[in-house]
Amino acid sequence: GRLYQLAETHPSLAKSIFNKVLTDTKIQDKQFRQTKYRHGLYEYALLHAAQDSLRSTQLLPHHAKTWLRAGDALAELRKLKESAMYYEKAIELDPTLKDRLEPVIERLKRSQEFLDKARGWWSSDTLRLALDVAG
């Protein structure tokens, strides 16, 4: 808005304003592509971490920490129902985790309920983007 008004009131500046906007846009595009690439690497690494942690629950089924780590990885992947189930299993194996994990489980369940309702309004891509932005 403001740059357009400036170019409109001072036509001699229009070309330099346009070039500045074009340069800024190219810089922003490059930053976006770098961020998207890094996010892709993060997601890839996270998938492998989740696979490893899920495998560890099979190898060490009586260790609460394996179930806790699997729940963490699944939560990061936005697998909220599954994450809550793994946290519940961790509590079953180590009741001292109850105070720490019950609020997390409740939050995951509320988030899952919201997502189930929101799927009627928004596409999966839009929801995924909103969750990524919200952190």
Short mmCIF file of N, CA and C in Angstrom, two decimals:
data_model
loop_
_atom_site.label_atom_id
_atom_site.label_comp_id
_atom_site.label_asym_id
_atom_site.label_seq_id
_atom_site.Cartn_x
_atom_site.Cartn_y
_atom_site.Cartn_z
N GLY A 1 0.79 -1.18 0.00
CA GLY A 1 0.00 0.00 0.00
C GLY A 1 0.85 1.26 0.00
N ARG A 2 1.76 1.38 0.96
CA ARG A 2 2.53 2.61 1.12
C ARG A 2 3.50 2.82 -0.03
N LEU A 3 4.16 1.74 -0.47
CA LEU A 3 5.09 1.86 -1.60
C LEU A 3 4.35 2.22 -2.88
N TYR A 4 3.17 1.65 -3.06
CA TYR A 4 2.37 1.97 -4.25
C TYR A 4 2.00 3.45 -4.25
N GLN A 5 1.61 3.97 -3.11
CA GLN A 5 1.25 5.40 -3.02
C GLN A 5 2.47 6.27 -3.30
N LEU A 6 3.63 5.86 -2.79
CA LEU A 6 4.85 6.63 -3.02
C LEU A 6 5.20 6.64 -4.52
N ALA A 7 5.10 5.48 -5.16
CA ALA A 7 5.39 5.41 -6.60
C ALA A 7 4.37 6.21 -7.40
N GLU A 8 3.13 6.22 -6.93
CA GLU A 8 2.08 6.96 -7.64
C GLU A 8 2.30 8.47 -7.53
N THR A 9 2.70 8.93 -6.36
CA THR A 9 2.91 10.37 -6.17
C THR A 9 4.26 10.84 -6.71
N HIS A 10 5.22 9.93 -6.83
CA HIS A 10 6.55 10.25 -7.36
C HIS A 10 6.90 9.24 -8.46
N PRO A 11 6.36 9.41 -9.66
CA PRO A 11 6.59 8.44 -10.74
C PRO A 11 8.07 8.19 -11.05
N SER A 12 8.92 9.16 -10.78
CA SER A 12 10.34 8.97 -11.07
C SER A 12 10.97 7.89 -10.16
N LEU A 13 10.34 7.62 -9.02
CA LEU A 13 10.83 6.60 -8.09
C LEU A 13 10.25 5.21 -8.36
N ALA A 14 9.28 5.13 -9.25
CA ALA A 14 8.56 3.87 -9.47
C ALA A 14 9.49 2.72 -9.84
N LYS A 15 10.43 2.97 -10.75
CA LYS A 15 11.32 1.89 -11.20
C LYS A 15 12.19 1.39 -10.05
N SER A 16 12.75 2.28 -9.27
CA SER A 16 13.61 1.83 -8.17
C SER A 16 12.79 1.14 -7.08
N ILE A 17 11.56 1.60 -6.86
CA ILE A 17 10.68 0.93 -5.88
C ILE A 17 10.35 -0.47 -6.38
N PHE A 18 10.01 -0.58 -7.66
CA PHE A 18 9.72 -1.89 -8.23
C PHE A 18 10.91 -2.83 -8.09
N ASN A 19 12.12 -2.34 -8.40
CA ASN A 19 13.32 -3.17 -8.29
C ASN A 19 13.57 -3.60 -6.85
N LYS A 20 13.32 -2.70 -5.90
CA LYS A 20 13.48 -3.03 -4.48
C LYS A 20 12.50 -4.14 -4.08
N VAL A 21 11.25 -4.00 -4.49
CA VAL A 21 10.23 -5.01 -4.17
C VAL A 21 10.61 -6.34 -4.81
N LEU A 22 11.07 -6.30 -6.05
CA LEU A 22 11.47 -7.52 -6.75
C LEU A 22 12.64 -8.20 -6.04
N THR A 23 13.63 -7.44 -5.63
CA THR A 23 14.78 -7.99 -4.91
C THR A 23 14.34 -8.60 -3.58
N ASP A 24 13.50 -7.87 -2.84
CA ASP A 24 13.01 -8.38 -1.55
C ASP A 24 12.22 -9.68 -1.74
N THR A 25 11.43 -9.73 -2.81
CA THR A 25 10.64 -10.93 -3.09
C THR A 25 11.55 -12.12 -3.38
N LYS A 26 12.60 -11.89 -4.14
CA LYS A 26 13.55 -12.97 -4.44
C LYS A 26 14.23 -13.47 -3.18
N ILE A 27 14.59 -12.56 -2.30
CA ILE A 27 15.23 -12.93 -1.03
C ILE A 27 14.26 -13.74 -0.17
N GLN A 28 13.02 -13.27 -0.09
CA GLN A 28 12.02 -13.99 0.69
C GLN A 28 11.74 -15.37 0.11
N ASP A 29 11.70 -15.47 -1.22
CA ASP A 29 11.49 -16.76 -1.86
C ASP A 29 12.63 -17.72 -1.53
N LYS A 30 13.86 -17.23 -1.57
CA LYS A 30 15.02 -18.07 -1.24
C LYS A 30 14.94 -18.53 0.22
N GLN A 31 14.59 -17.62 1.13
CA GLN A 31 14.47 -17.97 2.55
C GLN A 31 13.36 -19.01 2.75
N PHE A 32 12.24 -18.82 2.04
CA PHE A 32 11.14 -19.78 2.15
C PHE A 32 11.59 -21.16 1.68
N ARG A 33 12.28 -21.22 0.55
CA ARG A 33 12.75 -22.50 0.03
C ARG A 33 13.73 -23.18 0.99
N GLN A 34 14.61 -22.40 1.60
CA GLN A 34 15.55 -22.96 2.57
C GLN A 34 14.81 -23.51 3.79
N THR A 35 13.83 -22.75 4.26
CA THR A 35 13.05 -23.19 5.42
C THR A 35 12.27 -24.45 5.09
N LYS A 36 11.67 -24.48 3.91
CA LYS A 36 10.91 -25.65 3.48
C LYS A 36 11.83 -26.87 3.40
N TYR A 37 13.03 -26.70 2.87
CA TYR A 37 13.99 -27.79 2.77
C TYR A 37 14.38 -28.30 4.16
N ARG A 38 14.69 -27.37 5.07
CA ARG A 38 15.07 -27.77 6.43
C ARG A 38 13.92 -28.48 7.13
N HIS A 39 12.70 -27.98 6.92
CA HIS A 39 11.53 -28.62 7.53
C HIS A 39 11.37 -30.04 6.99
N GLY A 40 11.61 -30.21 5.69
CA GLY A 40 11.54 -31.55 5.11
C GLY A 40 12.56 -32.49 5.72
N LEU A 41 13.78 -31.99 5.94
CA LEU A 41 14.81 -32.80 6.60
C LEU A 41 14.40 -33.16 8.03
N TYR A 42 13.81 -32.19 8.73
CA TYR A 42 13.34 -32.42 10.10
C TYR A 42 12.27 -33.51 10.10
N GLU A 43 11.29 -33.40 9.19
CA GLU A 43 10.23 -34.40 9.12
C GLU A 43 10.80 -35.78 8.81
N TYR A 44 11.76 -35.84 7.91
CA TYR A 44 12.40 -37.10 7.55
C TYR A 44 13.10 -37.71 8.76
N ALA A 45 13.87 -36.91 9.46
CA ALA A 45 14.57 -37.39 10.66
C ALA A 45 13.57 -37.81 11.74
N LEU A 46 12.50 -37.06 11.85
CA LEU A 46 11.48 -37.37 12.85
C LEU A 46 10.79 -38.70 12.54
N LEU A 47 10.52 -38.96 11.28
CA LEU A 47 9.93 -40.25 10.89
C LEU A 47 10.85 -41.41 11.27
N HIS A 48 12.14 -41.23 11.04
CA HIS A 48 13.08 -42.28 11.41
C HIS A 48 13.18 -42.44 12.93
N ALA A 49 13.13 -41.34 13.64
CA ALA A 49 13.15 -41.42 15.10
C ALA A 49 11.91 -42.14 15.61
N ALA A 50 10.77 -41.86 14.99
CA ALA A 50 9.53 -42.53 15.39
C ALA A 50 9.62 -44.03 15.11
N GLN A 51 10.15 -44.39 13.95
CA GLN A 51 10.30 -45.82 13.63
C GLN A 51 11.20 -46.50 14.65
N ASP A 52 12.30 -45.86 14.98
CA ASP A 52 13.22 -46.44 15.97
C ASP A 52 12.57 -46.57 17.34
N SER A 53 11.84 -45.54 17.75
CA SER A 53 11.22 -45.59 19.07
C SER A 53 10.10 -46.62 19.11
N LEU A 54 9.37 -46.76 18.01
CA LEU A 54 8.33 -47.80 17.97
C LEU A 54 8.95 -49.19 18.00
N ARG A 55 10.06 -49.35 17.32
CA ARG A 55 10.78 -50.63 17.33
C ARG A 55 11.28 -50.93 18.75
N SER A 56 11.71 -49.90 19.46
CA SER A 56 12.22 -50.12 20.82
C SER A 56 11.13 -50.60 21.76
N THR A 57 9.87 -50.21 21.50
CA THR A 57 8.79 -50.72 22.36
C THR A 57 8.59 -52.22 22.14
N GLN A 58 8.93 -52.71 20.96
CA GLN A 58 8.84 -54.15 20.69
C GLN A 58 10.01 -54.89 21.34
N LEU A 59 11.18 -54.26 21.31
CA LEU A 59 12.36 -54.91 21.87
C LEU A 59 12.40 -54.84 23.40
N LEU A 60 11.90 -53.75 23.95
CA LEU A 60 11.91 -53.54 25.41
C LEU A 60 10.50 -53.18 25.89
N PRO A 61 9.57 -54.12 25.77
CA PRO A 61 8.17 -53.80 26.06
C PRO A 61 7.87 -53.48 27.53
N HIS A 62 8.79 -53.80 28.42
CA HIS A 62 8.54 -53.57 29.85
C HIS A 62 9.25 -52.34 30.39
N HIS A 63 9.80 -51.53 29.51
CA HIS A 63 10.50 -50.31 29.92
C HIS A 63 9.65 -49.09 29.55
N ALA A 64 9.24 -48.37 30.55
CA ALA A 64 8.37 -47.21 30.36
C ALA A 64 9.00 -46.15 29.47
N LYS A 65 10.32 -45.99 29.58
CA LYS A 65 10.99 -44.94 28.82
C LYS A 65 10.85 -45.15 27.31
N THR A 66 10.84 -46.42 26.86
CA THR A 66 10.66 -46.66 25.43
C THR A 66 9.29 -46.21 24.96
N TRP A 67 8.27 -46.44 25.79
CA TRP A 67 6.91 -46.03 25.45
C TRP A 67 6.78 -44.51 25.50
N LEU A 68 7.48 -43.91 26.45
CA LEU A 68 7.47 -42.45 26.57
C LEU A 68 8.10 -41.80 25.34
N ARG A 69 9.25 -42.30 24.91
CA ARG A 69 9.93 -41.74 23.73
C ARG A 69 9.10 -41.95 22.46
N ALA A 70 8.45 -43.09 22.36
CA ALA A 70 7.58 -43.34 21.20
C ALA A 70 6.42 -42.36 21.21
N GLY A 71 5.86 -42.10 22.37
CA GLY A 71 4.77 -41.12 22.49
C GLY A 71 5.23 -39.73 22.10
N ASP A 72 6.44 -39.37 22.51
CA ASP A 72 6.99 -38.06 22.13
C ASP A 72 7.12 -37.93 20.61
N ALA A 73 7.69 -38.97 19.99
CA ALA A 73 7.88 -38.93 18.53
C ALA A 73 6.55 -38.87 17.80
N LEU A 74 5.59 -39.64 18.26
CA LEU A 74 4.27 -39.64 17.62
C LEU A 74 3.57 -38.28 17.80
N ALA A 75 3.74 -37.67 18.95
CA ALA A 75 3.14 -36.35 19.18
C ALA A 75 3.74 -35.33 18.23
N GLU A 76 5.05 -35.39 18.01
CA GLU A 76 5.70 -34.47 17.08
C GLU A 76 5.20 -34.66 15.65
N LEU A 77 4.81 -35.90 15.33
CA LEU A 77 4.28 -36.21 14.00
C LEU A 77 2.78 -35.93 13.90
N ARG A 78 2.22 -35.37 14.94
CA ARG A 78 0.78 -35.04 15.00
C ARG A 78 -0.11 -36.28 14.99
N LYS A 79 0.44 -37.38 15.48
CA LYS A 79 -0.34 -38.61 15.66
C LYS A 79 -0.82 -38.60 17.11
N LEU A 80 -1.85 -37.79 17.35
CA LEU A 80 -2.24 -37.47 18.71
C LEU A 80 -2.87 -38.64 19.45
N LYS A 81 -3.78 -39.37 18.80
CA LYS A 81 -4.41 -40.52 19.45
C LYS A 81 -3.37 -41.57 19.82
N GLU A 82 -2.52 -41.87 18.85
CA GLU A 82 -1.50 -42.88 19.07
C GLU A 82 -0.52 -42.45 20.17
N SER A 83 -0.16 -41.19 20.15
CA SER A 83 0.74 -40.67 21.17
C SER A 83 0.15 -40.84 22.56
N ALA A 84 -1.12 -40.50 22.71
CA ALA A 84 -1.79 -40.65 24.02
C ALA A 84 -1.78 -42.11 24.47
N MET A 85 -1.98 -43.03 23.53
CA MET A 85 -1.98 -44.45 23.89
C MET A 85 -0.60 -44.88 24.39
N TYR A 86 0.45 -44.41 23.75
CA TYR A 86 1.81 -44.77 24.18
C TYR A 86 2.14 -44.15 25.54
N TYR A 87 1.69 -42.93 25.76
CA TYR A 87 1.89 -42.31 27.08
C TYR A 87 1.14 -43.08 28.16
N GLU A 88 -0.07 -43.52 27.85
CA GLU A 88 -0.84 -44.30 28.83
C GLU A 88 -0.14 -45.60 29.18
N LYS A 89 0.46 -46.24 28.18
CA LYS A 89 1.22 -47.47 28.43
C LYS A 89 2.44 -47.16 29.29
N ALA A 90 3.10 -46.03 29.06
CA ALA A 90 4.26 -45.64 29.89
C ALA A 90 3.83 -45.47 31.35
N ILE A 91 2.67 -44.86 31.56
CA ILE A 91 2.16 -44.68 32.93
C ILE A 91 1.85 -46.04 33.56
N GLU A 92 1.28 -46.94 32.76
CA GLU A 92 0.97 -48.28 33.26
C GLU A 92 2.24 -48.98 33.74
N LEU A 93 3.33 -48.79 33.02
CA LEU A 93 4.60 -49.43 33.38
C LEU A 93 5.34 -48.69 34.49
N ASP A 94 5.15 -47.38 34.57
CA ASP A 94 5.82 -46.56 35.59
C ASP A 94 4.83 -45.52 36.10
N PRO A 95 4.08 -45.86 37.17
CA PRO A 95 3.06 -44.95 37.70
C PRO A 95 3.60 -43.59 38.16
N THR A 96 4.92 -43.47 38.36
CA THR A 96 5.47 -42.17 38.77
C THR A 96 5.37 -41.14 37.64
N LEU A 97 5.11 -41.58 36.43
CA LEU A 97 4.97 -40.67 35.29
C LEU A 97 3.57 -40.04 35.20
N LYS A 98 2.66 -40.55 36.04
CA LYS A 98 1.25 -40.14 35.93
C LYS A 98 1.06 -38.63 36.05
N ASP A 99 1.63 -38.02 37.08
CA ASP A 99 1.44 -36.58 37.28
C ASP A 99 1.99 -35.76 36.13
N ARG A 100 3.06 -36.22 35.55
CA ARG A 100 3.70 -35.51 34.44
C ARG A 100 2.95 -35.70 33.12
N LEU A 101 2.44 -36.91 32.88
CA LEU A 101 1.86 -37.21 31.58
C LEU A 101 0.36 -37.01 31.46
N GLU A 102 -0.38 -37.09 32.57
CA GLU A 102 -1.83 -36.94 32.46
C GLU A 102 -2.25 -35.61 31.83
N PRO A 103 -1.64 -34.47 32.22
CA PRO A 103 -2.02 -33.22 31.54
C PRO A 103 -1.68 -33.23 30.04
N VAL A 104 -0.59 -33.88 29.70
CA VAL A 104 -0.20 -33.98 28.29
C VAL A 104 -1.23 -34.81 27.53
N ILE A 105 -1.64 -35.93 28.11
CA ILE A 105 -2.63 -36.80 27.47
C ILE A 105 -3.95 -36.06 27.28
N GLU A 106 -4.37 -35.32 28.29
CA GLU A 106 -5.62 -34.56 28.18
C GLU A 106 -5.53 -33.51 27.07
N ARG A 107 -4.39 -32.84 26.99
CA ARG A 107 -4.20 -31.84 25.94
C ARG A 107 -4.23 -32.49 24.56
N LEU A 108 -3.59 -33.64 24.43
CA LEU A 108 -3.60 -34.37 23.16
C LEU A 108 -5.01 -34.77 22.76
N LYS A 109 -5.78 -35.24 23.73
CA LYS A 109 -7.15 -35.66 23.44
C LYS A 109 -8.02 -34.47 23.04
N ARG A 110 -7.85 -33.34 23.71
CA ARG A 110 -8.61 -32.14 23.33
C ARG A 110 -8.22 -31.68 21.93
N SER A 111 -6.93 -31.70 21.65
CA SER A 111 -6.46 -31.31 20.32
C SER A 111 -7.02 -32.24 19.25
N GLN A 112 -7.05 -33.54 19.54
CA GLN A 112 -7.59 -34.50 18.59
C GLN A 112 -9.08 -34.26 18.35
N GLU A 113 -9.82 -33.96 19.42
CA GLU A 113 -11.25 -33.65 19.26
C GLU A 113 -11.44 -32.42 18.37
N PHE A 114 -10.62 -31.40 18.61
CA PHE A 114 -10.69 -30.20 17.77
C PHE A 114 -10.39 -30.53 16.31
N LEU A 115 -9.35 -31.32 16.09
CA LEU A 115 -8.99 -31.70 14.71
C LEU A 115 -10.10 -32.49 14.03
N ASP A 116 -10.71 -33.40 14.78
CA ASP A 116 -11.80 -34.19 14.21
C ASP A 116 -12.95 -33.28 13.76
N LYS A 117 -13.26 -32.27 14.56
CA LYS A 117 -14.31 -31.32 14.19
C LYS A 117 -13.87 -30.43 13.04
N ALA A 118 -12.62 -29.99 13.09
CA ALA A 118 -12.10 -29.05 12.08
C ALA A 118 -11.99 -29.69 10.70
N ARG A 119 -11.84 -30.99 10.64
CA ARG A 119 -11.72 -31.66 9.34
C ARG A 119 -12.97 -31.44 8.49
N GLY A 120 -14.09 -31.15 9.13
CA GLY A 120 -15.30 -30.85 8.38
C GLY A 120 -15.26 -29.48 7.72
N TRP A 121 -14.39 -28.60 8.23
CA TRP A 121 -14.32 -27.23 7.71
C TRP A 121 -13.13 -27.00 6.81
N TRP A 122 -11.97 -27.60 7.14
CA TRP A 122 -10.73 -27.30 6.43
C TRP A 122 -10.12 -28.57 5.86
N SER A 123 -9.29 -28.38 4.86
CA SER A 123 -8.58 -29.52 4.27
C SER A 123 -7.46 -29.98 5.20
N SER A 124 -6.99 -31.18 4.96
CA SER A 124 -5.89 -31.72 5.78
C SER A 124 -4.64 -30.87 5.65
N ASP A 125 -4.37 -30.38 4.44
CA ASP A 125 -3.18 -29.53 4.23
C ASP A 125 -3.28 -28.24 5.03
N THR A 126 -4.45 -27.63 5.05
CA THR A 126 -4.64 -26.39 5.82
C THR A 126 -4.46 -26.66 7.30
N LEU A 127 -5.01 -27.75 7.79
CA LEU A 127 -4.85 -28.10 9.21
C LEU A 127 -3.40 -28.38 9.55
N ARG A 128 -2.70 -29.11 8.68
CA ARG A 128 -1.29 -29.42 8.93
C ARG A 128 -0.48 -28.13 8.99
N LEU A 129 -0.75 -27.21 8.07
CA LEU A 129 -0.06 -25.93 8.06
C LEU A 129 -0.35 -25.15 9.34
N ALA A 130 -1.61 -25.12 9.74
CA ALA A 130 -1.97 -24.39 10.96
C ALA A 130 -1.27 -25.00 12.19
N LEU A 131 -1.21 -26.31 12.26
CA LEU A 131 -0.53 -26.96 13.38
C LEU A 131 0.96 -26.69 13.36
N ASP A 132 1.57 -26.68 12.17
CA ASP A 132 3.00 -26.40 12.07
C ASP A 132 3.30 -24.97 12.49
N VAL A 133 2.44 -24.04 12.10
CA VAL A 133 2.65 -22.63 12.46
C VAL A 133 2.44 -22.44 13.96
N ALA A 134 1.41 -23.11 14.50
CA ALA A 134 1.10 -22.98 15.92
C ALA A 134 2.18 -23.61 16.78
N GLY A 135 2.88 -24.59 16.21
CA GLY A 135 3.95 -25.26 16.96
C GLY A 135 3.36 -26.25 17.86
#
